[in-house]
C-alpha positions as MATLAB code, in Angstrom:
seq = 'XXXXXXXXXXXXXXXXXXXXXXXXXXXXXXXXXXXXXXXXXXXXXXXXXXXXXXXXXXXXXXXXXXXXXXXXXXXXXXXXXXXXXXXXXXXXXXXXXXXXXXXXXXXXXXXXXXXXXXXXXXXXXXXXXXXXXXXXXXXXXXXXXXXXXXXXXXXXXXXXXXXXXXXXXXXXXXXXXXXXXXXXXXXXXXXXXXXXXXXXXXXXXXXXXXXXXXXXXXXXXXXXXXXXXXXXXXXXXXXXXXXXXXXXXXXXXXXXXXXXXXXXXXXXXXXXXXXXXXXXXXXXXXXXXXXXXXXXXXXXXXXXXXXXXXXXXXXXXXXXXXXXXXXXXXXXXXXXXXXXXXXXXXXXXXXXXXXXXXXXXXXXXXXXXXXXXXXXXXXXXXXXXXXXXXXXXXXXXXXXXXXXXXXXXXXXXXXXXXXXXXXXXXXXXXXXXXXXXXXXXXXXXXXX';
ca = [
    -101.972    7.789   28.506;
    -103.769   10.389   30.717;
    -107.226    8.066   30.503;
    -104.617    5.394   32.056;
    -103.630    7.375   33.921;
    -106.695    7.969   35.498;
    -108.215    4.276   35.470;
    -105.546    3.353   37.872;
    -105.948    6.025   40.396;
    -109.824    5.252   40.108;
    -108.814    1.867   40.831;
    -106.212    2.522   43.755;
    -108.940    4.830   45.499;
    -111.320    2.193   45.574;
    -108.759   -0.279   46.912;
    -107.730    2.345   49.299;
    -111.682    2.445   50.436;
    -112.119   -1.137   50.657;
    -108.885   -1.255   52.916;
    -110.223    1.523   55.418;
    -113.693   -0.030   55.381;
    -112.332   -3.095   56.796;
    -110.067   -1.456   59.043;
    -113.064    0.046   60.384;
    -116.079   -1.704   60.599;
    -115.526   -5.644   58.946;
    -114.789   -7.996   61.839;
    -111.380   -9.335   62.085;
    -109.512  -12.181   60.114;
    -109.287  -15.222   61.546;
    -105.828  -16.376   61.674;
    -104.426  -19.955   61.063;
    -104.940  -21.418   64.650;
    -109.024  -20.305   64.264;
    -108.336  -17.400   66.805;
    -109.116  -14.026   65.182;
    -106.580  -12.290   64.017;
    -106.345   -8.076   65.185;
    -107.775   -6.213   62.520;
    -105.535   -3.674   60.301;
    -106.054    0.074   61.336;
    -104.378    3.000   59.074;
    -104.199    6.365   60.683;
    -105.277    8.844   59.215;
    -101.512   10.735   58.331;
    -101.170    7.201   56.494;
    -104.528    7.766   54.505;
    -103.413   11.057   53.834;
    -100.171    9.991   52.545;
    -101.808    7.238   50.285;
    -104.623    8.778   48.938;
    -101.859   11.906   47.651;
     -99.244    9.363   46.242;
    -101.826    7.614   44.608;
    -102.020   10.563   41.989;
     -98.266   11.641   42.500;
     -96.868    8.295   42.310;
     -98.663    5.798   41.611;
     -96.382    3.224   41.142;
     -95.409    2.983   44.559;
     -98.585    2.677   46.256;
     -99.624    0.098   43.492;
     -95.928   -1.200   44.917;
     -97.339   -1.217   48.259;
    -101.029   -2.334   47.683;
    -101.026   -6.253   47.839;
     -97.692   -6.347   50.049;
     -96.719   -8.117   53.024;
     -96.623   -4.175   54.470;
    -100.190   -3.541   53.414;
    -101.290   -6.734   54.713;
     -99.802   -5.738   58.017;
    -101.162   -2.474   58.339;
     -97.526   -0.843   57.540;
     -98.036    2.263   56.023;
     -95.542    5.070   54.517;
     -95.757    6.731   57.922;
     -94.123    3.403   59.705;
     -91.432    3.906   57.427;
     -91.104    7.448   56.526;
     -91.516    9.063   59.924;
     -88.333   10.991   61.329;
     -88.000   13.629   64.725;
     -88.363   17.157   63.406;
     -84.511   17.331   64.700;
     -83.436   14.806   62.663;
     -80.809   15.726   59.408;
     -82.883   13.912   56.883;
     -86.107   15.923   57.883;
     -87.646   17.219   54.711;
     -88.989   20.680   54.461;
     -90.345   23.008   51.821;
     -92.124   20.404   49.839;
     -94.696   21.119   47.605;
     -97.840   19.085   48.784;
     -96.684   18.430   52.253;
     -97.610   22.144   53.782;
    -100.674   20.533   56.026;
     -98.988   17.144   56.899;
     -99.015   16.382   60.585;
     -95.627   14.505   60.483;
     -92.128   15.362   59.580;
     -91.147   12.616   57.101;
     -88.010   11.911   55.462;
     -87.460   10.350   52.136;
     -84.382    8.034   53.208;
     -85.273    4.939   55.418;
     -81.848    3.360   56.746;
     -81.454   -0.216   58.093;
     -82.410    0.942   61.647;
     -86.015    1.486   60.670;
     -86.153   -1.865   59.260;
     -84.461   -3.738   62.763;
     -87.698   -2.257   64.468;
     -89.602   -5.424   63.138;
     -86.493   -7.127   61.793;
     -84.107   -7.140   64.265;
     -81.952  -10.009   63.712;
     -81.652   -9.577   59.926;
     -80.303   -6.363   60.423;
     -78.431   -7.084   63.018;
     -76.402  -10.053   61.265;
     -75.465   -7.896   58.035;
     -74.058   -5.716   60.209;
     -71.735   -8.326   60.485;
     -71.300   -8.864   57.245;
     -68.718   -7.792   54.110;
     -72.126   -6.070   52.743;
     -71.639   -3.407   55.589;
     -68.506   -2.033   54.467;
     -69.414   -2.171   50.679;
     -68.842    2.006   50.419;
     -66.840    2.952   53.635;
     -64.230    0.521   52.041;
     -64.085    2.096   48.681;
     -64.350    5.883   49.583;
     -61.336    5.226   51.589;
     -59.059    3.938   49.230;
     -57.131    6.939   47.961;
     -55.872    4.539   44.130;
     -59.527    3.815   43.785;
     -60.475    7.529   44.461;
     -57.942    8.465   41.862;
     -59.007    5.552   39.285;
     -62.226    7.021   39.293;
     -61.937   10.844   39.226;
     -58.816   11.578   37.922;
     -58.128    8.373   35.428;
     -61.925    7.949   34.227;
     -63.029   10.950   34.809;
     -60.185   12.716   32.990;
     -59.666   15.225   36.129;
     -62.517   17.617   34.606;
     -64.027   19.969   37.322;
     -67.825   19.661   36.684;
     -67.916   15.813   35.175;
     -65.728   13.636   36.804;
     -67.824   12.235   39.148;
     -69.991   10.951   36.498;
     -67.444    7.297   36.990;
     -68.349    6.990   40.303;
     -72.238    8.098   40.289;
     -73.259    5.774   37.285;
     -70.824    3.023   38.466;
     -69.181    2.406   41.979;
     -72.038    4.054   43.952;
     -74.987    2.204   42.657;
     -73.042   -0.793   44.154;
     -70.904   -0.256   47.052;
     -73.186    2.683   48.336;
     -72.117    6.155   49.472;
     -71.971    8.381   51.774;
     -75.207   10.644   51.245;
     -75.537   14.188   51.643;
     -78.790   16.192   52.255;
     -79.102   19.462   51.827;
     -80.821   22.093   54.036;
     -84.107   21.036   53.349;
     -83.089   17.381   54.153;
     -83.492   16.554   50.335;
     -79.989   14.306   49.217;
     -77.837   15.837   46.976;
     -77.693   14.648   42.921;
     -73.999   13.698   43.647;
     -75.458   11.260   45.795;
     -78.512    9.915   45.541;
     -80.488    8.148   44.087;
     -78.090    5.425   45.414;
     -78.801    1.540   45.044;
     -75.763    0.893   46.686;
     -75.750   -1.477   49.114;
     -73.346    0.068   51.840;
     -74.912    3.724   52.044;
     -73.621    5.683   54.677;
     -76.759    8.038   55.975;
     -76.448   11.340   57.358;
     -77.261    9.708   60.876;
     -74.250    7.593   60.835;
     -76.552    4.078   59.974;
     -74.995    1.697   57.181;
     -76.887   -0.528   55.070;
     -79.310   -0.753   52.314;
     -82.171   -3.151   52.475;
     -84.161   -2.469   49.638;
     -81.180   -3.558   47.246;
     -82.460   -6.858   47.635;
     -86.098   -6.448   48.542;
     -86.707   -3.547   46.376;
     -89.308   -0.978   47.293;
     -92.488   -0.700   48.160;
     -93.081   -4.549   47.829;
     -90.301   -5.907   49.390;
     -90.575   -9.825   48.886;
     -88.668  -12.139   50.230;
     -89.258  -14.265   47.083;
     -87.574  -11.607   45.142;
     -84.300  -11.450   47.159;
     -84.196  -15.580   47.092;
     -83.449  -15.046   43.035;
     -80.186  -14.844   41.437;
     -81.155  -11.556   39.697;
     -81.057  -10.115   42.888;
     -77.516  -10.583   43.955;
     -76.823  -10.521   40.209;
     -77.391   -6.575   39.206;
     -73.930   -6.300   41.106;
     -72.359   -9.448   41.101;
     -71.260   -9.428   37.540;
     -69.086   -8.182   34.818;
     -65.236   -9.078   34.289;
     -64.162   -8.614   38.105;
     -66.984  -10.353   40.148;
     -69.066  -12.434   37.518;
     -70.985  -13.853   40.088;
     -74.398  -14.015   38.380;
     -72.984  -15.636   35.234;
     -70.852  -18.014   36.920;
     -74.226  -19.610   38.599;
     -75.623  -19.754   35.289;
     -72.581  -21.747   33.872;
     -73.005  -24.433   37.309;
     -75.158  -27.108   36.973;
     -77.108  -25.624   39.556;
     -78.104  -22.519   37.777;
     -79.137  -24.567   34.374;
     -81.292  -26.290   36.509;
     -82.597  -23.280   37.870;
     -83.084  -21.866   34.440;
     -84.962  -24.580   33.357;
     -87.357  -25.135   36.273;
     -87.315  -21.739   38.499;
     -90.412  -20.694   37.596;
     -92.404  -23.539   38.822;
     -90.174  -23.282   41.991;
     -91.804  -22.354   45.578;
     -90.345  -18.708   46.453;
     -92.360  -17.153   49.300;
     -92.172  -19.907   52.232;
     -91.532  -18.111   55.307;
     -87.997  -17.389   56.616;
     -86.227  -20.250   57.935;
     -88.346  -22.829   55.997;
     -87.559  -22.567   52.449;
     -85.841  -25.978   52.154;
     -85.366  -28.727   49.497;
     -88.811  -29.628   47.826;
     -89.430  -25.681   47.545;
     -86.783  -25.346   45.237;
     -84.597  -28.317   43.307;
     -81.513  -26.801   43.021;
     -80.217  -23.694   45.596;
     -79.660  -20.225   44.434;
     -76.822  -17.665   46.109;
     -79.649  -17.779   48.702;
     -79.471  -20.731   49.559;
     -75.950  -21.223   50.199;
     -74.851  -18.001   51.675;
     -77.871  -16.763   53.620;
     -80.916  -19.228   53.828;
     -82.265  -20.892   57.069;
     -81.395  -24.700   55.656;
     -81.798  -28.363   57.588;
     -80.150  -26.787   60.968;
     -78.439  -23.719   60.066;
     -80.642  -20.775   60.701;
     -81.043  -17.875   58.302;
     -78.592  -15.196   58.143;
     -77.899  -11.923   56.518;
     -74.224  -12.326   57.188;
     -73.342  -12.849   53.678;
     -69.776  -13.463   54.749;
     -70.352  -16.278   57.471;
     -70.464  -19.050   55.310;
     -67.124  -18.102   53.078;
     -63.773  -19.793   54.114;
     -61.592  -18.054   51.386;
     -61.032  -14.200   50.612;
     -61.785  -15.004   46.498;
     -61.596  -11.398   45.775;
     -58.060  -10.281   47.400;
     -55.112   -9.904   45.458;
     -53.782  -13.004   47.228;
     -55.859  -15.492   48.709;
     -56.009  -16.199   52.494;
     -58.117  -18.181   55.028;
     -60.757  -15.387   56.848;
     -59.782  -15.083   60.222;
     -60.270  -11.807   61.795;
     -62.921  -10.706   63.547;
     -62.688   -6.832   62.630;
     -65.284   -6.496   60.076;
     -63.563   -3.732   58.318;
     -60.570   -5.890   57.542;
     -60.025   -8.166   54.195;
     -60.011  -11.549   56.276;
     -62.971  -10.607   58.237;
     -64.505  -14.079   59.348;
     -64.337  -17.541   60.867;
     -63.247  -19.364   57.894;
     -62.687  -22.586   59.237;
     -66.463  -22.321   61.112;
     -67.848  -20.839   57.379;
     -66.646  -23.704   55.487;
     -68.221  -26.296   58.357;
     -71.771  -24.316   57.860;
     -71.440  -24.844   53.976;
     -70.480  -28.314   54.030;
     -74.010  -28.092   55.762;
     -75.652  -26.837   53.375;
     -74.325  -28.897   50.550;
     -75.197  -32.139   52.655;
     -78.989  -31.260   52.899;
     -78.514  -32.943   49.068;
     -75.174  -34.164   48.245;
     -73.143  -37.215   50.125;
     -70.004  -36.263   51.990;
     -67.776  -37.475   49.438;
     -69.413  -35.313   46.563;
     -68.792  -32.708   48.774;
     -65.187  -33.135   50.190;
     -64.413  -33.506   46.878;
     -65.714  -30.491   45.129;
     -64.411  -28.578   47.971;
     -60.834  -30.469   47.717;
     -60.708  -29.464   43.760;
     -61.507  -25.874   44.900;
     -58.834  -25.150   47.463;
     -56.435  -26.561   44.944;
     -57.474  -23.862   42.422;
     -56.850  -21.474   45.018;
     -53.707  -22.519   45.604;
     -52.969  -22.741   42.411;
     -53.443  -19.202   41.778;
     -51.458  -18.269   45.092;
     -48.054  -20.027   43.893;
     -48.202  -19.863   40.279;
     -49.471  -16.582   39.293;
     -49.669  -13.681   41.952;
     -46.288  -14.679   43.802;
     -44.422  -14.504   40.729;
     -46.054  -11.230   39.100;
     -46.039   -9.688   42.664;
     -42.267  -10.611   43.102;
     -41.568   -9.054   39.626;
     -43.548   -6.051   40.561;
     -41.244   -5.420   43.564;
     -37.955   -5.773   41.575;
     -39.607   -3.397   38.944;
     -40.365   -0.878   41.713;
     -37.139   -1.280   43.437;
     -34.917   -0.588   40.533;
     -36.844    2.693   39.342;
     -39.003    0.869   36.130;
     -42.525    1.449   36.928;
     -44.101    4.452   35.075;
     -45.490    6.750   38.244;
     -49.195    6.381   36.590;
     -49.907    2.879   36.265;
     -52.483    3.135   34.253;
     -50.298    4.491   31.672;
     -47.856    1.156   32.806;
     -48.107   -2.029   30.575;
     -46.704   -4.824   33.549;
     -49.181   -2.711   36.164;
     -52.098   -2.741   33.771;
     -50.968   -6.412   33.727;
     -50.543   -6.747   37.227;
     -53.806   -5.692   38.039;
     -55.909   -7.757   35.383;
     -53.747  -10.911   37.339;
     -55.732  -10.309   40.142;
     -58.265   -8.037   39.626;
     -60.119  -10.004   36.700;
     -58.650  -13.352   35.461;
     -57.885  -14.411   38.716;
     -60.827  -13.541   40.524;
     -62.827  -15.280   37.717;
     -60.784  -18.390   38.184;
     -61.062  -18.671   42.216;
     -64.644  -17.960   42.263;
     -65.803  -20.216   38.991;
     -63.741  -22.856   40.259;
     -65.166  -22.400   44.136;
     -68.625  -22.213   42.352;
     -68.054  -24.823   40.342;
     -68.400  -23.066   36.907;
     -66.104  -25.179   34.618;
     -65.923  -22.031   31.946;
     -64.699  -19.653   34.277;
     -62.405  -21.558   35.609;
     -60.744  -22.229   32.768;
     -61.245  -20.226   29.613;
     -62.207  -17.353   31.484;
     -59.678  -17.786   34.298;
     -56.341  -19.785   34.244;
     -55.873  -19.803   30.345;
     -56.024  -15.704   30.492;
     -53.886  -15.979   33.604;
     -51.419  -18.187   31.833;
     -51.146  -15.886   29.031;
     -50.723  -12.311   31.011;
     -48.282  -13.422   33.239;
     -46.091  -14.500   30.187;
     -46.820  -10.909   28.628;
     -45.997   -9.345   31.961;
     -42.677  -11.872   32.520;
     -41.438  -10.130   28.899;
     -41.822   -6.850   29.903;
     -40.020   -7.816   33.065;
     -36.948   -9.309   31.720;
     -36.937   -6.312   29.106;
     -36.518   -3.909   31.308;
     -34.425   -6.102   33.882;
     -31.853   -5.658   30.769;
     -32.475   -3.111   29.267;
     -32.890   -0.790   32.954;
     -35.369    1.050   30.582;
     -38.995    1.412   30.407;
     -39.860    0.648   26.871;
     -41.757    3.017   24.839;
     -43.376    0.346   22.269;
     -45.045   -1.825   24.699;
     -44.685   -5.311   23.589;
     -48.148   -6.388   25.124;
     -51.607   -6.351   24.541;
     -54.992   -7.052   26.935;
     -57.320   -9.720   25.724;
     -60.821  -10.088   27.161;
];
C-alpha cells in the first residue's frame, strides 16, 4: 500500500511539472475558431498548495487533475482563498505555517457565482435554498429527531440528525476559533448549508468535489442519494417509468458532457430529473431553479397549486407558468395529446388524494383533538402515527409516482396503502368517538 502510495504521488508530481512547464514556456492552445487560446498560468501559492496535497491528499488533486478547473487554470487558491477577517479563516494548521494566503476549508455558493453567476443565482430561487433553514425551524421536527429518536440522551442525540437530516437538507455550520467546523456539523452534504457568513447553498452535492462535472449532476444518482426512501422515493420512482428503464438500458452509451444549454434529444434518448426540471431544452434555457418547472406542492400534507412568490413558503412558485415550461419539455418528444393526457391522469391523482384521503383523516384528526382523544406524544398515538404515514409516506408516494408516471408507486405503493390506513385510522376514530376513551390495545398495525 505505501509503494502505491508512492507511485501515485510520483505520478501526480510529474503531471504537476508537465502542467507548469506549459504554463510557462509551451506556446498557447489554439482554440476552436484557430485563434490561440491564453495559456494557463498557476501561481505559485497554487503550486504550493498542489504539490503539498499531492502527498496529504491525494485523492483530491487526482480529483482535480484532468478537470474542467485544471483545464482552466482554477486552482485550490481560486476556491479556497478567504480575507484574514473572515469567520471561516483557518489558523493553527499543521503544514500551513509558511503559506502566503489565509484559506478556508468551506467554499459557499458565492465563490462559485464568481464564474457562475446565473446558476447560482437561479437556485437561490429555488425550494433547494431552504432545504435546512426550513427544517431547523420546525420545532415537531426538532423534537422527532432529538427527543423521539434520539431518546433525549445528553451526549448522543444528535446522532438522528447528523447521520440523517443534515446530510440532506444541510445545516447551519459552526466553526470554531480556529475557523475549523465543528463535528456536530460538518462534514455536511446537505444541500441547504447555512455558512457562518450568512451564504446558503451547496454546489458540490451535485457536482461533487474536486471534479465537478456537469455530466455527473445530469445522472439520476445524483438527485437520487436524497431523493429516496419511503417519503420522497424519487430515484426509484424514475427507475419504475419507462423513461428510467430506458435509461438503464442505454445510459451508458448516452452523450453526458455537451455544454450547458445544449444537451438536447440525440445526446440522450430518454430525459433524466435533469432534463425535466433543470436542463436548457428546445427553447427553455437552463435553470437551477429546481422548483420553476413544478405546478403542484407533491410533498405537502395537502396538495395545492404553487403560487407565492416568497421562497420560504410551501407554495413558493408560478405553478400555472411551471406546468407551461414542462409541457415544453415533454413536447421536444411527445405530441400534445400524449402529453395533456398524462398530465390530465396526474392532476386527477392529486385530487384524488385531496378529497378522499387527507380531508377525511384531517377532519377526524380535528374531532379527535377537539374532544380531548389524542395522546399528547403522537408518536406514542396510533390515529397520529396513522395520520402522518397518510401524508407523509403513502401519499407522497402516490402523488409523485403518479405525476412521474411510475405505475407501482402509484398504486401498490401509494393508494392501496392509503386505502388501507385510512380504514385503520377510521376504526380507531369511531372507537374512541364511542367509547370517549383512548384505547390501550391499539387495534392497528403499520405495513410497509
Amino acid at each position: 500500500m505505501k509503494n502505491l502510495k508512492w507511485f501515485v504521488i510520483t505520478i501526480l508530481v510529474i503531471m504537476l511539472g508537465a502542467v507548469i512547464a506549459s504554463c510557462s514556456s509551451a506556446p498557447a492552445d489554439t482554440a476552436a475558431d484557430g485563434e490561440e487560446a491564453p495559456a494557463v498560468v498557476l501561481t505559485d501559492a497554487a503550486v504550493e498548495c498542489i504539490e503539498c496535497h499531492a502527498d496529504e491528499t491525494v485523492g483530491i488533486v487526482m480529483d482535480w487533475d484532468g478537470s474542467i478547473h485544471e483545464k482552466e487554470g482554477i486552482s485550490c487558491i481560486d476556491c479556497h482563498e478567504v480575507e484574514e477577517s473572515s469567520p471561516m479563516a483557518l489558523s493553527g494548521v499543521e503544514g500551513h505555517e509558511d503559506i502566503t494566503v489565509t484559506v478556508s476549508m468551506l467554499v459557499p455558493p458565492a465563490v462559485c457565482g464568481e464564474c457562475h453567476e446565473d446558476a447560482v443565482a437561479s437556485f437561490h430561487e429555488s425550494g433547494h435554498e431552504r432545504a435546512a433553514v426550513q427544517y431547523e425551524g420546525k420545532d415537531a421536527m426538532q423534537t422527532l429527531i432529538n427527543v423521539h429518536e434520539g431518546r433525549g440522551n445528553p451526549e448522543l442525540s444528535g446522532a438522528p440528525d447528523e447521520t440523517g437530516c443534515q446530510q440532506c437538507h444541510g445545516v447551519t455550520i459552526v466553526v470554531d476559533e480556529t475557523g475549523h467546523p465543528t463535528p456536530e456539523t460538518y462534514p455536511s452534504a446537505g444541500m441547504g448549508n447555512v455558512y457562518p457568513t450568512g451564504e446558503i447553498g451547496n454546489c458540490t452535492v451535485c457536482h461533487s468535489r474536486h471534479s465537478f462535472e456537469i455530466s455527473e449532476a445530469r445522472k439520476p444518482e445524483a438527485c437520487g442519494g436524497c431523493h429516496i426512501g419511503p417519503d420522497h422515493p424519487d430515484i426509484e420512482i424514475y427507475e419504475n417509468t419507462k423513461h428510467g428503464q430506458i435509461f438503464m438500458a442505454e445510459g451508458e452509451e448516452w452523450i453526458w458532457d455537451s455544454p450547458s444549454g445544449e444537451w438536447e434529444p440525440g445526446d440522450y434518448r430518454a430525459p433524466t430529473c435533469a432534463t425535466c426540471h433543470m436542463s436548457g431544452i428546445g427553447d427553455l434555457e437552463p435553470t437551477h431553479n429546481v422548483t420553476k418547472r413544478l405546478y403542484w406542492n407533491l410533498w405537502a400534507k395537502e396538495s395545492k397549486v404553487r403560487d407565492d412568490d416568497d421562497v420560504m413558503g410551501i407554495w413558493y412558485g408560478d405553478g400555472e407558468a411551471g406546468r407551461e415550461e414542462m409541457k415544453q419539455v415533454c413536447g421536444e418528444c411527445h405530441t400534445t395529446t400524449h402529453t395533456e393526457g398524462y398530465f390530465a391522469s396526474g392532476d386527477k391523482a392529486v385530487q384524488l388524494y385531496n378529497i378522499e384521503y387527507w380531508a377525511p383523516v384531517e377532519a377526524m384528526r380535528l374531532d379527535l383533538a377537539e374532544a380531548g382523544l389524542l395522546k399528547e406524544n403522537p408518536w406514542e398515538d396510533g390515529f397520529m402515527t396513522l395520520h402522518y404515514h397518510i401524508w407523509h409516506h403513502d401519499g407522497r408516494r402516490a402523488r409523485q409516482g403518479a405525476m412521474m408516471g411510475a405505475p407501482d408507486w402509484a398504486h401498490w405503493h401509494g393508494f392501496f396503502m392509503l386505502q388501507q390506513k385510512l380504514n385503520l385510522a377510521t376504526a380507531i376514530y369511531e372507537l374512541r368517538m364511542e367509547t370517549g376513551e383512548i384505547e390501550t390495545a391499539a387495534p392497528w398495525s403499520l405495513s410497509p
